[in-house]
PDB file of C-alpha atoms in Angstrom:
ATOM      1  CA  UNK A   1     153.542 -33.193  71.514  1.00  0.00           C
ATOM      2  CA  UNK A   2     150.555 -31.280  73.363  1.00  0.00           C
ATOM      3  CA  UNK A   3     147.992 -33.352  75.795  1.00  0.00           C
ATOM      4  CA  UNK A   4     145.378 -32.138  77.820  1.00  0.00           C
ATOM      5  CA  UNK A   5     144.432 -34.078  80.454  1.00  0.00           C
ATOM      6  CA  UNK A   6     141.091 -35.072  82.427  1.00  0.00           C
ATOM      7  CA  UNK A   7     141.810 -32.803  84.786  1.00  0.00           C
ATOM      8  CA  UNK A   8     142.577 -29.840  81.536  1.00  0.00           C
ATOM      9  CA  UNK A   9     146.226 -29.945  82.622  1.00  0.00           C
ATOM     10  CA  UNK A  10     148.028 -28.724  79.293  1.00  0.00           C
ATOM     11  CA  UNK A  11     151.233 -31.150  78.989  1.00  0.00           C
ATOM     12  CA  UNK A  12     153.831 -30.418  77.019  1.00  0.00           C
ATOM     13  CA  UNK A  13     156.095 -33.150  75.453  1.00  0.00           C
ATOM     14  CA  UNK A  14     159.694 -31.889  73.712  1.00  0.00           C
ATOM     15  CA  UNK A  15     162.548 -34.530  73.337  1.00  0.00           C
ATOM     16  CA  UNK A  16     163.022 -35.783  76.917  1.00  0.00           C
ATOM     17  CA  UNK A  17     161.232 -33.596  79.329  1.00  0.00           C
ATOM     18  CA  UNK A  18     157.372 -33.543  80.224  1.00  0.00           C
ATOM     19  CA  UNK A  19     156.355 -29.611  80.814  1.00  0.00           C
ATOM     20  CA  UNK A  20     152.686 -29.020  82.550  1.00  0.00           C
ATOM     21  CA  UNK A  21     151.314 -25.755  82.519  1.00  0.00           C
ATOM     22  CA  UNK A  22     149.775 -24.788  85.577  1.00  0.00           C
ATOM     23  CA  UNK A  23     146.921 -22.452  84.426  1.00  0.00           C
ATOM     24  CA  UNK A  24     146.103 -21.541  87.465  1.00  0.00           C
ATOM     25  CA  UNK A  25     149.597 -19.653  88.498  1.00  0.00           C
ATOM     26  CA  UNK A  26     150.869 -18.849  84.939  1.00  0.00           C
ATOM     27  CA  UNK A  27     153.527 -21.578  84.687  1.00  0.00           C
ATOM     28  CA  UNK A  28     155.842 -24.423  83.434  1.00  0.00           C
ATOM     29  CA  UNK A  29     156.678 -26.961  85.682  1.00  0.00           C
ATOM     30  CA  UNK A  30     159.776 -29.199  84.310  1.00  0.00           C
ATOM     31  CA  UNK A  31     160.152 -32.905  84.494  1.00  0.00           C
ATOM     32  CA  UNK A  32     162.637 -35.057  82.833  1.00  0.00           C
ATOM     33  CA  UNK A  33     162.382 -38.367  82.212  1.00  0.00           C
ATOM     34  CA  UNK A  34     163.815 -40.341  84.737  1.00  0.00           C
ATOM     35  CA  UNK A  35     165.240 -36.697  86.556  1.00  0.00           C
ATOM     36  CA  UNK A  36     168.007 -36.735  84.189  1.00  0.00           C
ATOM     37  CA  UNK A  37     168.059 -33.722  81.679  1.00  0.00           C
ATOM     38  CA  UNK A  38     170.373 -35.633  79.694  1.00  0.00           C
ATOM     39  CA  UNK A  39     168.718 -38.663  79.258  1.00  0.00           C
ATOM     40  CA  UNK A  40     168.632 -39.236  75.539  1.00  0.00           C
ATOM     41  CA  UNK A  41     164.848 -40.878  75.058  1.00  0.00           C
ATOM     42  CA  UNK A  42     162.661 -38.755  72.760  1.00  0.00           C
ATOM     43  CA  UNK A  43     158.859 -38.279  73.992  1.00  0.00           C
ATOM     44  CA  UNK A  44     156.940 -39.190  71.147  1.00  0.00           C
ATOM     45  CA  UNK A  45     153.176 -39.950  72.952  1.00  0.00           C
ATOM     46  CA  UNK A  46     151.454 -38.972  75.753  1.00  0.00           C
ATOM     47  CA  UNK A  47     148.275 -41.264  77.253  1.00  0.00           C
ATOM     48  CA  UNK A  48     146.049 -41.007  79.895  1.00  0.00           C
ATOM     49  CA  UNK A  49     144.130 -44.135  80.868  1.00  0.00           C
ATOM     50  CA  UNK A  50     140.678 -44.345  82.359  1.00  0.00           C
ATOM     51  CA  UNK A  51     142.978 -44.555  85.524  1.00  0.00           C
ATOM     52  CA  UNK A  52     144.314 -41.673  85.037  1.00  0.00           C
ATOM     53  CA  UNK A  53     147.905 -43.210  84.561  1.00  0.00           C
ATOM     54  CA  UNK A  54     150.006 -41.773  82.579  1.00  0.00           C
ATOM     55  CA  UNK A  55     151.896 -43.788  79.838  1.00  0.00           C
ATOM     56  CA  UNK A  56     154.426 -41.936  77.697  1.00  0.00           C
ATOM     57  CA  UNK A  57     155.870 -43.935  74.278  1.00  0.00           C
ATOM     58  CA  UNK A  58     159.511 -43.038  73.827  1.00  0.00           C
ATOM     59  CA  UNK A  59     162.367 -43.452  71.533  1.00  0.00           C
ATOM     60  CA  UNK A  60     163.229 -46.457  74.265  1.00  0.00           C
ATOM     61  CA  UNK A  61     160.063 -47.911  75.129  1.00  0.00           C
ATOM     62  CA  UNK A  62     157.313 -47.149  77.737  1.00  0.00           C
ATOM     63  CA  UNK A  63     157.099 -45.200  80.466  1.00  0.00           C
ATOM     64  CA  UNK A  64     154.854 -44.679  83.343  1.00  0.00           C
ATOM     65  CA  UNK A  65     154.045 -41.445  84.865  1.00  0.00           C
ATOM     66  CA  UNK A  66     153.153 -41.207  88.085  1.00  0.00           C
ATOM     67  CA  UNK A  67     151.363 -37.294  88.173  1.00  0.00           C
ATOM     68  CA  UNK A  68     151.067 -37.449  91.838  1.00  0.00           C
ATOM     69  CA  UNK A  69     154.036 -37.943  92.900  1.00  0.00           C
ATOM     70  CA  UNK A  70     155.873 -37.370  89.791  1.00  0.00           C
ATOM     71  CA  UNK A  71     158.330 -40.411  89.574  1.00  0.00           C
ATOM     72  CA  UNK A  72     158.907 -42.147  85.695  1.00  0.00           C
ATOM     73  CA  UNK A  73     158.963 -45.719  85.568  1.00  0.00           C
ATOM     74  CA  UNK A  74     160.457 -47.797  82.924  1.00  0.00           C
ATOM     75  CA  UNK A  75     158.492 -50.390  81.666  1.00  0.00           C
ATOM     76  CA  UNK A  76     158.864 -53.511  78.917  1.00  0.00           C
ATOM     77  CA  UNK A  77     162.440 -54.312  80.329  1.00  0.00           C
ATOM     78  CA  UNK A  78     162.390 -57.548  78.118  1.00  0.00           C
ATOM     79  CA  UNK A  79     162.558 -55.320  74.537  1.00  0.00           C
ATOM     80  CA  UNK A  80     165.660 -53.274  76.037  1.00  0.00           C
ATOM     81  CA  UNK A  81     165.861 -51.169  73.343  1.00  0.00           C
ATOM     82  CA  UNK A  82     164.273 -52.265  70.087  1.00  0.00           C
ATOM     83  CA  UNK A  83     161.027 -50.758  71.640  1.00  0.00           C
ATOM     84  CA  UNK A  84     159.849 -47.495  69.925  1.00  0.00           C
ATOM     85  CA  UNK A  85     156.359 -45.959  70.774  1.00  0.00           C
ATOM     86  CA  UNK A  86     154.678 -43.914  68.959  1.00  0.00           C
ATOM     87  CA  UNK A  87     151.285 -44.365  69.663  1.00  0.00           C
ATOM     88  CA  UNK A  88     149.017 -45.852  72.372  1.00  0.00           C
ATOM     89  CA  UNK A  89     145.536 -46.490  73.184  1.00  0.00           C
ATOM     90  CA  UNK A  90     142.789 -47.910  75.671  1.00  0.00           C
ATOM     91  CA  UNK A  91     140.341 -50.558  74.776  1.00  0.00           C
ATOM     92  CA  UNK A  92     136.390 -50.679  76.272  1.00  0.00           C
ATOM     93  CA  UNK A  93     138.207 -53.542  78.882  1.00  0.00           C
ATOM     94  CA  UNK A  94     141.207 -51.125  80.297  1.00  0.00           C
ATOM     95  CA  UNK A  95     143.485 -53.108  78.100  1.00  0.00           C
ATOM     96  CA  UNK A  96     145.997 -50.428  76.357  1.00  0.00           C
ATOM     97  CA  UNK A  97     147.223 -51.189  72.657  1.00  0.00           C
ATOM     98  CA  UNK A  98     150.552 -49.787  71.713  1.00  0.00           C
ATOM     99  CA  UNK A  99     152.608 -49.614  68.179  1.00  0.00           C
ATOM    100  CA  UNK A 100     155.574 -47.880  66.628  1.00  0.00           C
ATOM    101  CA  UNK A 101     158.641 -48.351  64.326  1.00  0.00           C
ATOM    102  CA  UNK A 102     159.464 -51.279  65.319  1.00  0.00           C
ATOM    103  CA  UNK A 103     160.562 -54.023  62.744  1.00  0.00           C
ATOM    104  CA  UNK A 104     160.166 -56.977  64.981  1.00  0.00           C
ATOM    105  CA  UNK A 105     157.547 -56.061  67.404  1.00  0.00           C
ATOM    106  CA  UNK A 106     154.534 -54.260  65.721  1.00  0.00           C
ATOM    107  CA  UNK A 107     151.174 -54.022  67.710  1.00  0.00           C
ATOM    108  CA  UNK A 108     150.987 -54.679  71.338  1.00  0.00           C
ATOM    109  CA  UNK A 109     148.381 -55.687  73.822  1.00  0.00           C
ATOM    110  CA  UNK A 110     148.972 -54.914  77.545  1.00  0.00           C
ATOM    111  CA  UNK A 111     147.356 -55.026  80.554  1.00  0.00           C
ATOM    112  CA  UNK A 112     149.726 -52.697  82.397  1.00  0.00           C
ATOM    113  CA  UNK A 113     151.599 -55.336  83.785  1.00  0.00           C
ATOM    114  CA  UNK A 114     152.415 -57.568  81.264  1.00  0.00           C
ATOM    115  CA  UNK A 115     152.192 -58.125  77.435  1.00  0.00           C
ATOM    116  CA  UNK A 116     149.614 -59.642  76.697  1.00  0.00           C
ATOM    117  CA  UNK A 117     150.268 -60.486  73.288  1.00  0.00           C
ATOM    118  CA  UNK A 118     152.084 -59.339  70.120  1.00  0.00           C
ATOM    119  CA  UNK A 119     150.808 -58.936  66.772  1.00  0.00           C
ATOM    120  CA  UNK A 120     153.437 -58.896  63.548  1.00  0.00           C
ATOM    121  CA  UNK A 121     153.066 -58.961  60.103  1.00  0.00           C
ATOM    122  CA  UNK A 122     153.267 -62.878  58.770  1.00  0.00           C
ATOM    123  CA  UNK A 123     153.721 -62.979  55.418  1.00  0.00           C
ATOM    124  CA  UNK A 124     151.887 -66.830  55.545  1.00  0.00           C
ATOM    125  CA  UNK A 125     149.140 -65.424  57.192  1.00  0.00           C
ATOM    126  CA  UNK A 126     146.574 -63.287  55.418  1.00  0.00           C
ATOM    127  CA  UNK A 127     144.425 -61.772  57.938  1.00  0.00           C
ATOM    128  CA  UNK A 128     147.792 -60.525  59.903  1.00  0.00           C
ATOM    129  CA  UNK A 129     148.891 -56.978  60.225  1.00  0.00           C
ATOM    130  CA  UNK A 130     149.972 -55.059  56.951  1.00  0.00           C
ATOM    131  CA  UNK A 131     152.831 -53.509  58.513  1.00  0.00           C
ATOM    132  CA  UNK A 132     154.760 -53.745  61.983  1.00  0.00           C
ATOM    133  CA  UNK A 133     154.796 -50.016  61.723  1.00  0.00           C
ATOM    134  CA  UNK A 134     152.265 -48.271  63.214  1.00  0.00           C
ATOM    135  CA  UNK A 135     152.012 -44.551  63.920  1.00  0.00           C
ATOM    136  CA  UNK A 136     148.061 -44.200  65.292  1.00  0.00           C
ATOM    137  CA  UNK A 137     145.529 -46.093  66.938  1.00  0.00           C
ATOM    138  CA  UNK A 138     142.363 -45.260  68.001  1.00  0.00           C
ATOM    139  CA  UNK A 139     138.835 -47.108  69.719  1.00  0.00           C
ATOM    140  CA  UNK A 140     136.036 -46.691  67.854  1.00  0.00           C
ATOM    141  CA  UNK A 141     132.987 -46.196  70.171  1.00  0.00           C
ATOM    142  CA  UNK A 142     131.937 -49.957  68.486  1.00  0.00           C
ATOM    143  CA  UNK A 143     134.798 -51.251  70.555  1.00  0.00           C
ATOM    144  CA  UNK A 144     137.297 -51.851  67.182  1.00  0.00           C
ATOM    145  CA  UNK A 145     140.689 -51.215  67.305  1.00  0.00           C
ATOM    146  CA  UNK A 146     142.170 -48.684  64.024  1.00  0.00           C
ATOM    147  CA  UNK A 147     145.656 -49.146  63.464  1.00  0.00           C
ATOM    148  CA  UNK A 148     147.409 -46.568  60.896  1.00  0.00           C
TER     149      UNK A 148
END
């Protein structure tokens, strides 16, 4: 995975390390998740907020990146590890919207905090979500929400 962010820092995403490319002096600079090169999450997305946080959607959940000071924080203790992120996006409000492969969970709203809520797919109702598995998400500049 490739991101570049506000600030046209190139990020690099492979399994569980987060390489930026310092343009600047010609470089890589190495950081693994949680400073353990063993650690066995897979990156799979890489968001910056209109905060300029960093949130990265692993193999086991969410992570926050703090750039400055580069320290990983694990976040969403409560789904352990039936939380996989593969996508992740920012609504007009700050709100961020998240989905993966993730039977039980599907589509969740969070404030950075806290969840917020959590949409599934309800076979009893019609107007819920098609599929708890979600792979992109983008906001429209109309403010909607596109799951895929």
């Amino acid at each position: 995975y490739i991101y570049e962010d506000k600030d046209r820092n190139l990020w690099i995403a492979n399994n569980n390390c987060l390489n930026l490319y310092n343009r600047d002096k010609d470089y890589f600079e190495r950081y693994y998740i949680n400073n353990d090169p063993q650690n066995k999450s897979i990156i799979y997305h890489l968001f910056e907020d209109s905060r300029k946080n960093f949130w990265i959607g692993t193999s086991n959940g969410l992570i926050k990146f703090d750039g400055k000071n580069r320290i990983f924080q694990q976040l969403l203790p409560e789904f352990k590890d039936n939380l996989s992120i593969r996508t992740i996006t920012e609504d007009k409000n700050g709100i961020l919207w998240m989905g993966g492969d993730n039977e039980e969970v599907g589509l969740i709203k969070f404030d950075g905090i806290k969840v917020l809520q959590i949409f599934k797919t309800d076979s009893k109702k019609q107007n819920s979500l098609s599929s708890n598995y979600i792979y992109s998400l983008a906001a429209d500049k109309y403010y909607n929400i596109w799951i895929g």
